[in-house]
PDB file of C-alpha atoms and ligand atoms in Angstrom:
ATOM      1  CA  MET A   1     144.237  73.140  47.114  1.00 73.00           C
ATOM      2  CA  GLU A   2     145.469  70.312  48.992  1.00 87.00           C
ATOM      3  CA  LEU A   3     147.256  68.359  47.114  1.00 94.00           C
ATOM      4  CA  SER A   4     150.495  66.994  48.936  1.00 94.00           C
ATOM      5  CA  LEU A   5     149.304  63.048  48.818  1.00 96.00           C
ATOM      6  CA  GLU A   6     148.434  63.477  44.820  1.00 98.00           C
ATOM      7  CA  LEU A   7     151.529  64.965  44.282  1.00 97.00           C
ATOM      8  CA  ARG A   8     154.085  62.223  46.518  1.00 97.00           C
ATOM      9  CA  VAL A   9     151.411  59.873  44.713  1.00 98.00           C
ATOM     10  CA  ALA A  10     152.327  61.008  41.130  1.00 98.00           C
ATOM     11  CA  ARG A  11     156.122  61.932  41.926  1.00 98.00           C
ATOM     12  CA  GLU A  12     156.781  58.082  42.968  1.00 98.00           C
ATOM     13  CA  ALA A  13     154.926  56.974  40.210  1.00 98.00           C
ATOM     14  CA  ALA A  14     157.178  59.041  37.639  1.00 98.00           C
ATOM     15  CA  PHE A  15     160.128  58.244  39.392  1.00 98.00           C
ATOM     16  CA  GLU A  16     159.503  54.548  39.418  1.00 98.00           C
ATOM     17  CA  ALA A  17     158.676  54.597  35.344  1.00 98.00           C
ATOM     18  CA  GLY A  18     161.874  56.726  35.214  1.00 98.00           C
ATOM     19  CA  LYS A  19     163.788  53.334  36.550  1.00 98.00           C
ATOM     20  CA  ILE A  20     162.464  51.306  33.513  1.00 97.00           C
ATOM     21  CA  LEU A  21     163.013  53.955  31.124  1.00 97.00           C
ATOM     22  CA  THR A  22     166.897  54.106  32.526  1.00 97.00           C
ATOM     23  CA  ARG A  23     167.020  50.371  32.146  1.00 95.00           C
ATOM     24  CA  LEU A  24     165.667  50.140  28.704  1.00 95.00           C
ATOM     25  CA  PHE A  25     167.522  53.134  27.465  1.00 95.00           C
ATOM     26  CA  GLY A  26     169.481  51.690  24.424  1.00 91.00           C
ATOM     27  CA  GLN A  27     168.564  48.002  25.077  1.00 86.00           C
ATOM     28  CA  LEU A  28     165.037  47.570  23.787  1.00 79.00           C
ATOM     29  CA  LYS A  29     164.372  44.560  22.630  1.00 77.00           C
ATOM     30  CA  GLU A  30     160.738  45.280  20.958  1.00 75.00           C
ATOM     31  CA  VAL A  31     160.068  48.284  18.674  1.00 74.00           C
ATOM     32  CA  ARG A  32     157.105  47.975  16.819  1.00 82.00           C
ATOM     33  CA  MET A  33     154.760  50.358  14.766  1.00 85.00           C
ATOM     34  CA  LYS A  34     151.880  51.360  16.175  1.00 77.00           C
ATOM     35  CA  ASP A  35     150.395  52.816  12.382  1.00 76.00           C
ATOM     36  CA  GLU A  36     152.259  53.933   9.801  1.00 73.00           C
ATOM     37  CA  MET A  37     154.224  56.637  11.343  1.00 75.00           C
ATOM     38  CA  GLU A  38     154.392  55.655  15.132  1.00 79.00           C
ATOM     39  CA  LEU A  39     156.852  53.256  17.061  1.00 77.00           C
ATOM     40  CA  ILE A  40     155.866  51.477  19.928  1.00 81.00           C
ATOM     41  CA  THR A  41     158.302  49.710  22.395  1.00 86.00           C
ATOM     42  CA  GLU A  42     158.404  47.478  25.732  1.00 91.00           C
ATOM     43  CA  ALA A  43     159.243  50.871  27.430  1.00 92.00           C
ATOM     44  CA  ASP A  44     155.575  52.463  26.532  1.00 92.00           C
ATOM     45  CA  ILE A  45     153.789  49.435  27.872  1.00 93.00           C
ATOM     46  CA  GLN A  46     156.056  48.440  31.098  1.00 95.00           C
ATOM     47  CA  THR A  47     155.612  52.305  32.164  1.00 97.00           C
ATOM     48  CA  GLU A  48     151.868  52.709  31.652  1.00 97.00           C
ATOM     49  CA  GLN A  49     151.960  49.598  33.996  1.00 97.00           C
ATOM     50  CA  LYS A  50     153.519  51.023  36.820  1.00 98.00           C
ATOM     51  CA  ILE A  51     152.528  54.217  36.307  1.00 98.00           C
ATOM     52  CA  LEU A  52     148.962  52.652  36.682  1.00 97.00           C
ATOM     53  CA  ASP A  53     149.570  50.764  39.386  1.00 97.00           C
ATOM     54  CA  ILE A  54     151.149  53.167  41.609  1.00 98.00           C
ATOM     55  CA  ILE A  55     148.421  55.554  41.401  1.00 98.00           C
ATOM     56  CA  ARG A  56     145.112  53.359  41.371  1.00 97.00           C
ATOM     57  CA  ARG A  57     146.839  51.824  44.831  1.00 97.00           C
ATOM     58  CA  GLN A  58     146.473  55.319  46.564  1.00 97.00           C
ATOM     59  CA  PHE A  59     143.219  56.595  44.537  1.00 97.00           C
ATOM     60  CA  PRO A  60     141.401  53.284  43.110  1.00 96.00           C
ATOM     61  CA  GLU A  61     138.309  55.488  41.831  1.00 97.00           C
ATOM     62  CA  ASP A  62     139.473  58.148  40.154  1.00 97.00           C
ATOM     63  CA  SER A  63     139.653  58.042  35.976  1.00 97.00           C
ATOM     64  CA  PHE A  64     142.428  57.708  33.791  1.00 97.00           C
ATOM     65  CA  LEU A  65     143.598  58.559  30.248  1.00 97.00           C
ATOM     66  CA  THR A  66     146.536  57.344  29.268  1.00 96.00           C
ATOM     67  CA  GLU A  67     148.266  57.036  25.738  1.00 94.00           C
ATOM     68  CA  GLU A  68     148.778  53.108  25.405  1.00 89.00           C
ATOM     69  CA  THR A  69     145.414  52.088  27.585  1.00 89.00           C
ATOM     70  CA  GLY A  70     143.075  55.021  26.109  1.00 85.00           C
ATOM     71  CA  ALA A  71     140.176  56.372  29.044  1.00 88.00           C
ATOM     72  CA  HIS A  72     139.457  54.225  32.441  1.00 90.00           C
ATOM     73  CA  ARG A  73     136.483  55.879  33.338  1.00 89.00           C
ATOM     74  CA  ARG A  74     135.398  56.048  36.927  1.00 91.00           C
ATOM     75  CA  ARG A  75     135.127  58.906  39.036  1.00 91.00           C
ATOM     76  CA  PRO A  76     134.515  61.921  36.220  1.00 92.00           C
ATOM     77  CA  GLU A  77     135.635  64.620  38.662  1.00 96.00           C
ATOM     78  CA  ARG A  78     139.029  63.169  38.894  1.00 97.00           C
ATOM     79  CA  VAL A  79     141.397  62.227  35.876  1.00 98.00           C
ATOM     80  CA  TRP A  80     144.954  61.339  35.980  1.00 98.00           C
ATOM     81  CA  ILE A  81     146.171  62.357  32.337  1.00 98.00           C
ATOM     82  CA  ILE A  82     149.330  60.297  31.507  1.00 98.00           C
ATOM     83  CA  ASP A  83     151.932  59.440  28.722  1.00 97.00           C
ATOM     84  CA  PRO A  84     154.226  57.208  30.158  1.00 97.00           C
ATOM     85  CA  LEU A  85     157.029  57.827  27.097  1.00 97.00           C
ATOM     86  CA  ASP A  86     156.798  60.910  25.302  1.00 97.00           C
ATOM     87  CA  GLY A  87     159.455  60.983  23.018  1.00 96.00           C
ATOM     88  CA  THR A  88     159.213  57.247  22.065  1.00 94.00           C
ATOM     89  CA  THR A  89     160.971  58.140  18.644  1.00 93.00           C
ATOM     90  CA  ASN A  90     163.657  59.649  19.944  1.00 96.00           C
ATOM     91  CA  PHE A  91     163.863  56.914  22.752  1.00 96.00           C
ATOM     92  CA  ALA A  92     164.293  54.450  20.046  1.00 93.00           C
ATOM     93  CA  HIS A  93     166.897  55.694  18.415  1.00 93.00           C
ATOM     94  CA  GLY A  94     169.335  56.394  21.506  1.00 95.00           C
ATOM     95  CA  PHE A  95     168.304  60.310  21.193  1.00 96.00           C
ATOM     96  CA  PRO A  96     168.045  61.408  25.123  1.00 95.00           C
ATOM     97  CA  PHE A  97     164.821  63.591  25.015  1.00 97.00           C
ATOM     98  CA  PHE A  98     161.863  61.781  26.165  1.00 98.00           C
ATOM     99  CA  ALA A  99     160.210  61.635  29.228  1.00 98.00           C
ATOM    100  CA  THR A 100     156.977  60.875  31.456  1.00 98.00           C
ATOM    101  CA  SER A 101     154.280  62.884  31.937  1.00 98.00           C
ATOM    102  CA  ILE A 102     151.537  62.542  34.347  1.00 98.00           C
ATOM    103  CA  GLY A 103     148.557  64.919  35.209  1.00 98.00           C
ATOM    104  CA  LEU A 104     145.858  65.356  36.942  1.00 98.00           C
ATOM    105  CA  GLU A 105     142.437  67.227  36.476  1.00 98.00           C
ATOM    106  CA  LEU A 106     139.760  68.161  38.628  1.00 98.00           C
ATOM    107  CA  ASP A 107     136.571  69.218  37.805  1.00 97.00           C
ATOM    108  CA  GLY A 108     137.945  70.051  34.369  1.00 96.00           C
ATOM    109  CA  GLU A 109     140.599  71.999  35.325  1.00 97.00           C
ATOM    110  CA  MET A 110     144.153  71.346  35.109  1.00 98.00           C
ATOM    111  CA  VAL A 111     145.664  71.208  38.673  1.00 98.00           C
ATOM    112  CA  LEU A 112     149.074  69.142  38.842  1.00 98.00           C
ATOM    113  CA  GLY A 113     152.039  68.158  36.484  1.00 98.00           C
ATOM    114  CA  ILE A 114     155.147  66.136  36.355  1.00 98.00           C
ATOM    115  CA  VAL A 115     157.356  65.866  33.725  1.00 98.00           C
ATOM    116  CA  TYR A 116     160.752  63.853  34.368  1.00 98.00           C
ATOM    117  CA  ASN A 117     163.571  63.069  31.870  1.00 98.00           C
ATOM    118  CA  PRO A 118     165.390  60.541  33.683  1.00 97.00           C
ATOM    119  CA  HIS A 119     168.252  60.484  31.110  1.00 97.00           C
ATOM    120  CA  MET A 120     169.095  64.202  31.969  1.00 96.00           C
ATOM    121  CA  ALA A 121     167.383  64.194  35.746  1.00 98.00           C
ATOM    122  CA  GLU A 122     165.164  66.630  34.902  1.00 98.00           C
ATOM    123  CA  HIS A 123     162.425  66.622  37.243  1.00 98.00           C
ATOM    124  CA  PHE A 124     159.346  69.306  36.404  1.00 98.00           C
ATOM    125  CA  GLU A 125     156.814  69.703  39.018  1.00 98.00           C
ATOM    126  CA  ALA A 126     153.757  72.146  39.169  1.00 98.00           C
ATOM    127  CA  ALA A 127     150.481  72.135  41.370  1.00 98.00           C
ATOM    128  CA  LYS A 128     147.931  74.701  40.965  1.00 97.00           C
ATOM    129  CA  GLY A 129     148.583  78.165  43.377  1.00 97.00           C
ATOM    130  CA  MET A 130     152.061  75.969  44.632  1.00 97.00           C
ATOM    131  CA  GLY A 131     154.576  77.149  41.946  1.00 98.00           C
ATOM    132  CA  ALA A 132     156.229  75.317  39.317  1.00 98.00           C
ATOM    133  CA  PHE A 133     160.244  73.935  40.037  1.00 98.00           C
ATOM    134  CA  LEU A 134     162.662  71.436  38.366  1.00 98.00           C
ATOM    135  CA  ASN A 135     164.456  69.409  40.726  1.00 98.00           C
ATOM    136  CA  GLY A 136     163.148  71.571  43.966  1.00 97.00           C
ATOM    137  CA  ASN A 137     164.069  74.609  42.418  1.00 98.00           C
ATOM    138  CA  PRO A 138     161.479  77.361  41.867  1.00 98.00           C
ATOM    139  CA  ILE A 139     161.672  78.053  37.789  1.00 98.00           C
ATOM    140  CA  THR A 140     160.138  81.235  36.150  1.00 98.00           C
ATOM    141  CA  VAL A 141     159.325  82.089  31.984  1.00 98.00           C
ATOM    142  CA  SER A 142     162.236  84.326  30.335  1.00 98.00           C
ATOM    143  CA  GLN A 143     162.003  88.057  30.124  1.00 98.00           C
ATOM    144  CA  THR A 144     163.074  88.172  26.840  1.00 98.00           C
ATOM    145  CA  LYS A 145     160.935  90.711  25.065  1.00 98.00           C
ATOM    146  CA  THR A 146     161.268  90.298  21.218  1.00 98.00           C
ATOM    147  CA  LEU A 147     160.580  87.240  19.007  1.00 98.00           C
ATOM    148  CA  GLN A 148     164.134  88.355  17.692  1.00 98.00           C
ATOM    149  CA  GLU A 149     165.381  87.623  20.484  1.00 98.00           C
ATOM    150  CA  SER A 150     163.394  84.118  21.111  1.00 98.00           C
ATOM    151  CA  LEU A 151     164.631  80.746  20.997  1.00 98.00           C
ATOM    152  CA  LEU A 152     161.435  78.515  19.806  1.00 98.00           C
ATOM    153  CA  GLY A 153     160.655  75.113  20.269  1.00 98.00           C
ATOM    154  CA  PHE A 154     157.928  73.091  17.728  1.00 98.00           C
ATOM    155  CA  GLY A 155     156.827  70.099  17.049  1.00 96.00           C
ATOM    156  CA  PHE A 156     155.234  68.000  13.760  1.00 91.00           C
ATOM    157  CA  PRO A 157     152.339  65.997  14.457  1.00 84.00           C
ATOM    158  CA  TYR A 158     153.108  62.075  13.585  1.00 82.00           C
ATOM    159  CA  THR A 159     150.592  62.920  10.282  1.00 83.00           C
ATOM    160  CA  ILE A 160     152.999  65.284   8.751  1.00 84.00           C
ATOM    161  CA  GLN A 161     154.504  62.877   5.579  1.00 81.00           C
ATOM    162  CA  LYS A 162     150.092  62.781   4.923  1.00 83.00           C
ATOM    163  CA  LYS A 163     149.860  65.947   5.244  1.00 86.00           C
ATOM    164  CA  PRO A 164     152.777  68.010   5.961  1.00 89.00           C
ATOM    165  CA  GLU A 165     150.961  71.738   4.219  1.00 90.00           C
ATOM    166  CA  GLU A 166     149.276  73.199   6.945  1.00 90.00           C
ATOM    167  CA  ALA A 167     152.282  72.618   9.864  1.00 92.00           C
ATOM    168  CA  MET A 168     154.844  73.250   7.085  1.00 93.00           C
ATOM    169  CA  HIS A 169     153.275  77.059   6.262  1.00 93.00           C
ATOM    170  CA  HIS A 170     153.461  77.702   9.906  1.00 95.00           C
ATOM    171  CA  LEU A 171     157.011  76.781  10.242  1.00 96.00           C
ATOM    172  CA  ALA A 172     158.143  78.536   7.426  1.00 95.00           C
ATOM    173  CA  LYS A 173     156.602  81.587   8.509  1.00 96.00           C
ATOM    174  CA  MET A 174     157.715  81.134  12.333  1.00 97.00           C
ATOM    175  CA  ILE A 175     161.587  80.523  10.961  1.00 96.00           C
ATOM    176  CA  VAL A 176     162.781  83.579   9.853  1.00 96.00           C
ATOM    177  CA  HIS A 177     162.314  85.777  13.369  1.00 97.00           C
ATOM    178  CA  PRO A 178     163.890  83.918  16.323  1.00 98.00           C
ATOM    179  CA  GLN A 179     167.003  83.394  16.900  1.00 98.00           C
ATOM    180  CA  GLY A 180     167.071  79.841  16.921  1.00 98.00           C
ATOM    181  CA  VAL A 181     163.861  76.837  16.541  1.00 98.00           C
ATOM    182  CA  ARG A 182     164.423  73.525  17.661  1.00 98.00           C
ATOM    183  CA  ARG A 183     162.676  70.471  17.404  1.00 97.00           C
ATOM    184  CA  PRO A 184     163.187  68.283  20.029  1.00 97.00           C
ATOM    185  CA  GLY A 185     160.210  65.965  20.034  1.00 97.00           C
ATOM    186  CA  THR A 186     159.021  65.584  22.999  1.00 98.00           C
ATOM    187  CA  ALA A 187     155.705  68.273  23.686  1.00 98.00           C
ATOM    188  CA  ALA A 188     155.920  67.577  27.299  1.00 98.00           C
ATOM    189  CA  VAL A 189     159.272  68.596  27.890  1.00 98.00           C
ATOM    190  CA  ASP A 190     158.972  71.428  25.261  1.00 98.00           C
ATOM    191  CA  LEU A 191     156.482  73.090  27.842  1.00 98.00           C
ATOM    192  CA  CYS A 192     158.782  72.408  30.650  1.00 98.00           C
ATOM    193  CA  TYR A 193     161.709  74.659  28.831  1.00 98.00           C
ATOM    194  CA  VAL A 194     158.860  77.515  28.155  1.00 98.00           C
ATOM    195  CA  ALA A 195     158.690  77.328  31.797  1.00 99.00           C
ATOM    196  CA  ALA A 196     162.182  77.203  32.846  1.00 98.00           C
ATOM    197  CA  GLY A 197     162.915  79.874  30.797  1.00 98.00           C
ATOM    198  CA  ILE A 198     165.281  78.141  27.822  1.00 98.00           C
ATOM    199  CA  PHE A 199     162.500  78.644  25.430  1.00 98.00           C
ATOM    200  CA  ASP A 200     160.681  81.640  24.658  1.00 98.00           C
ATOM    201  CA  GLY A 201     157.471  79.937  22.714  1.00 98.00           C
ATOM    202  CA  PHE A 202     156.991  76.670  21.411  1.00 98.00           C
ATOM    203  CA  TRP A 203     154.052  75.796  18.988  1.00 98.00           C
ATOM    204  CA  GLU A 204     152.652  72.721  17.689  1.00 98.00           C
ATOM    205  CA  GLU A 205     149.194  71.325  15.997  1.00 96.00           C
ATOM    206  CA  GLY A 206     147.871  67.868  16.649  1.00 95.00           C
ATOM    207  CA  LEU A 207     149.220  66.681  20.018  1.00 97.00           C
ATOM    208  CA  MET A 208     146.980  64.694  22.015  1.00 96.00           C
ATOM    209  CA  PRO A 209     145.562  65.325  25.652  1.00 98.00           C
ATOM    210  CA  TRP A 210     148.532  63.138  27.173  1.00 98.00           C
ATOM    211  CA  ASP A 211     151.526  65.277  25.356  1.00 98.00           C
ATOM    212  CA  THR A 212     150.320  68.778  27.287  1.00 98.00           C
ATOM    213  CA  ALA A 213     148.177  67.527  30.463  1.00 98.00           C
ATOM    214  CA  ALA A 214     151.355  68.206  32.567  1.00 98.00           C
ATOM    215  CA  GLY A 215     153.362  70.791  31.049  1.00 98.00           C
ATOM    216  CA  THR A 216     150.315  73.086  30.744  1.00 98.00           C
ATOM    217  CA  VAL A 217     150.178  73.514  34.753  1.00 98.00           C
ATOM    218  CA  ILE A 218     154.402  73.689  34.618  1.00 98.00           C
ATOM    219  CA  VAL A 219     154.178  76.888  31.976  1.00 98.00           C
ATOM    220  CA  ARG A 220     151.435  78.294  33.901  1.00 98.00           C
ATOM    221  CA  GLU A 221     152.828  78.105  37.748  1.00 98.00           C
ATOM    222  CA  ALA A 222     155.878  79.386  35.988  1.00 98.00           C
ATOM    223  CA  GLY A 223     153.875  82.500  35.170  1.00 98.00           C
ATOM    224  CA  GLY A 224     153.670  81.540  31.090  1.00 98.00           C
ATOM    225  CA  MET A 225     150.991  81.614  28.728  1.00 98.00           C
ATOM    226  CA  LEU A 226     148.502  79.628  26.649  1.00 98.00           C
ATOM    227  CA  SER A 227     146.371  79.292  24.078  1.00 98.00           C
ATOM    228  CA  THR A 228     145.384  78.007  20.538  1.00 98.00           C
ATOM    229  CA  TYR A 229     146.567  79.368  17.317  1.00 97.00           C
ATOM    230  CA  GLN A 230     143.392  81.534  17.713  1.00 97.00           C
ATOM    231  CA  GLY A 231     144.261  83.392  20.726  1.00 98.00           C
ATOM    232  CA  ALA A 232     141.635  81.199  22.266  1.00 98.00           C
ATOM    233  CA  PRO A 233     142.238  79.668  25.870  1.00 98.00           C
ATOM    234  CA  TYR A 234     144.020  76.332  25.693  1.00 98.00           C
ATOM    235  CA  THR A 235     142.900  72.896  26.832  1.00 97.00           C
ATOM    236  CA  PRO A 236     144.580  69.615  26.880  1.00 96.00           C
ATOM    237  CA  ARG A 237     141.799  68.662  24.228  1.00 95.00           C
ATOM    238  CA  SER A 238     142.320  71.743  22.283  1.00 97.00           C
ATOM    239  CA  GLN A 239     143.759  70.989  18.491  1.00 96.00           C
ATOM    240  CA  THR A 240     146.569  73.794  18.527  1.00 97.00           C
ATOM    241  CA  ILE A 241     148.737  74.696  21.199  1.00 98.00           C
ATOM    242  CA  LEU A 242     150.920  78.119  21.471  1.00 98.00           C
ATOM    243  CA  ALA A 243     153.125  78.911  25.014  1.00 98.00           C
ATOM    244  CA  SER A 244     155.702  81.431  25.540  1.00 98.00           C
ATOM    245  CA  ASN A 245     156.993  84.001  28.423  1.00 98.00           C
ATOM    246  CA  GLY A 246     153.781  86.171  27.833  1.00 98.00           C
ATOM    247  CA  ILE A 247     155.414  88.956  26.450  1.00 98.00           C
ATOM    248  CA  ILE A 248     156.324  87.625  22.786  1.00 98.00           C
ATOM    249  CA  HIS A 249     152.926  85.532  22.612  1.00 98.00           C
ATOM    250  CA  GLU A 250     151.014  88.332  20.754  1.00 98.00           C
ATOM    251  CA  ALA A 251     153.777  88.533  18.376  1.00 98.00           C
ATOM    252  CA  MET A 252     153.793  84.786  17.772  1.00 98.00           C
ATOM    253  CA  LEU A 253     149.672  84.566  17.402  1.00 98.00           C
ATOM    254  CA  GLU A 254     150.692  87.196  14.302  1.00 98.00           C
ATOM    255  CA  VAL A 255     153.145  84.774  12.802  1.00 98.00           C
ATOM    256  CA  LEU A 256     150.704  82.212  13.128  1.00 96.00           C
ATOM    257  CA  ASN A 257     147.958  83.971  11.861  1.00 96.00           C
ATOM    258  CA  GLY A 258     149.926  86.753   8.919  1.00 89.00           C
TER     259      GLY A 258
HETATM  260  C1  IPD B 301     155.017  62.493  20.309  1.00 77.68           C
HETATM  261  C2  IPD B 301     156.090  63.979  21.029  1.00 77.68           C
HETATM  262  C3  IPD B 301     156.395  64.842  19.978  1.00 77.68           C
HETATM  263  C4  IPD B 301     155.595  65.482  19.421  1.00 77.68           C
HETATM  264  C5  IPD B 301     154.685  64.424  18.745  1.00 77.68           C
HETATM  265  C6  IPD B 301     153.407  63.294  20.055  1.00 77.68           C
HETATM  266  P1  IPD B 301     155.213  60.038  21.860  1.00 77.68           P
HETATM  267  O1  IPD B 301     154.998  61.793  21.575  1.00 77.68           O
HETATM  268  O2  IPD B 301     155.429  64.176  21.989  1.00 77.68           O
HETATM  269  O3  IPD B 301     157.726  66.258  20.451  1.00 77.68           O
HETATM  270  O4  IPD B 301     155.778  65.918  18.079  1.00 77.68           O
HETATM  271  O5  IPD B 301     153.235  64.935  17.995  1.00 77.68           O
HETATM  272  O6  IPD B 301     152.628  62.595  19.441  1.00 77.68           O
HETATM  273  O7  IPD B 301     154.404  59.447  20.978  1.00 77.68           O
HETATM  274  O8  IPD B 301     156.902  60.200  21.543  1.00 77.68           O
HETATM  275  O9  IPD B 301     154.174  60.124  23.197  1.00 77.68           O
HETATM  276 CA1   CA B 302     152.977  61.950  23.533  1.00 77.68          CA
HETATM  277 CA1   CA B 303     153.936  58.288  24.058  1.00 77.68          CA
END
């Protein structure tokens, strides 16, 4: 699949968004509540606008699904799925885990993903059939054999305060098995850390398509496995996500469903 132009444009959009994030990190003037739990800042708005401008300039007929401005429907077979700033709460508090996430879905299949954290200088990228890369170097998932030897990532949905039971139940089940469990606060990067073999697995419920779209391509191309908590094939529109190195996938499914 020839995606070099798409990759070049998505890369430029991510790097330009990264410049905005770098300029605004620690310098935010406006942090508002989007709803009871979720923040929105000028960084979310400015990065989304910049990314849309860059990709639209090259692909004016393509469709977009973005966190801040929703669905822009044109050609249905080409959809860019974008989270301009994944980890807004971290960003607003000066916690340096955040990223721009840009994915491309062609005919219903995710084929390209870029996740870029400018603060950590981590640029993850993958395209279908071409492998996954961190700053240009190939990455693969870990070879960790057991849940007991694993480091896992997870996340909570913003609805946790109103409806904590299910997510807490899954956390309580999982936390007693691995060497460690971490909650970095950016699902896009969590998935890339599975792809890079830093995390051996990751689970979360209630994510939106833009949180995971790019990351799923990067996990798959790094040799990882994705499913729902029920073990069904994962798409960015699924309600639950389990990502792993493949080896510990079944063990994680058993714990989540036990
Ligand atoms: C959030 C992050 C976080 C996850 C939340 C997401 P945002 O995205 O990915 O890790 O736990 O569920 O909504 O709001 O910072 O773009
Ligand atoms: Ca997000
Ligand atoms: Ca976001």
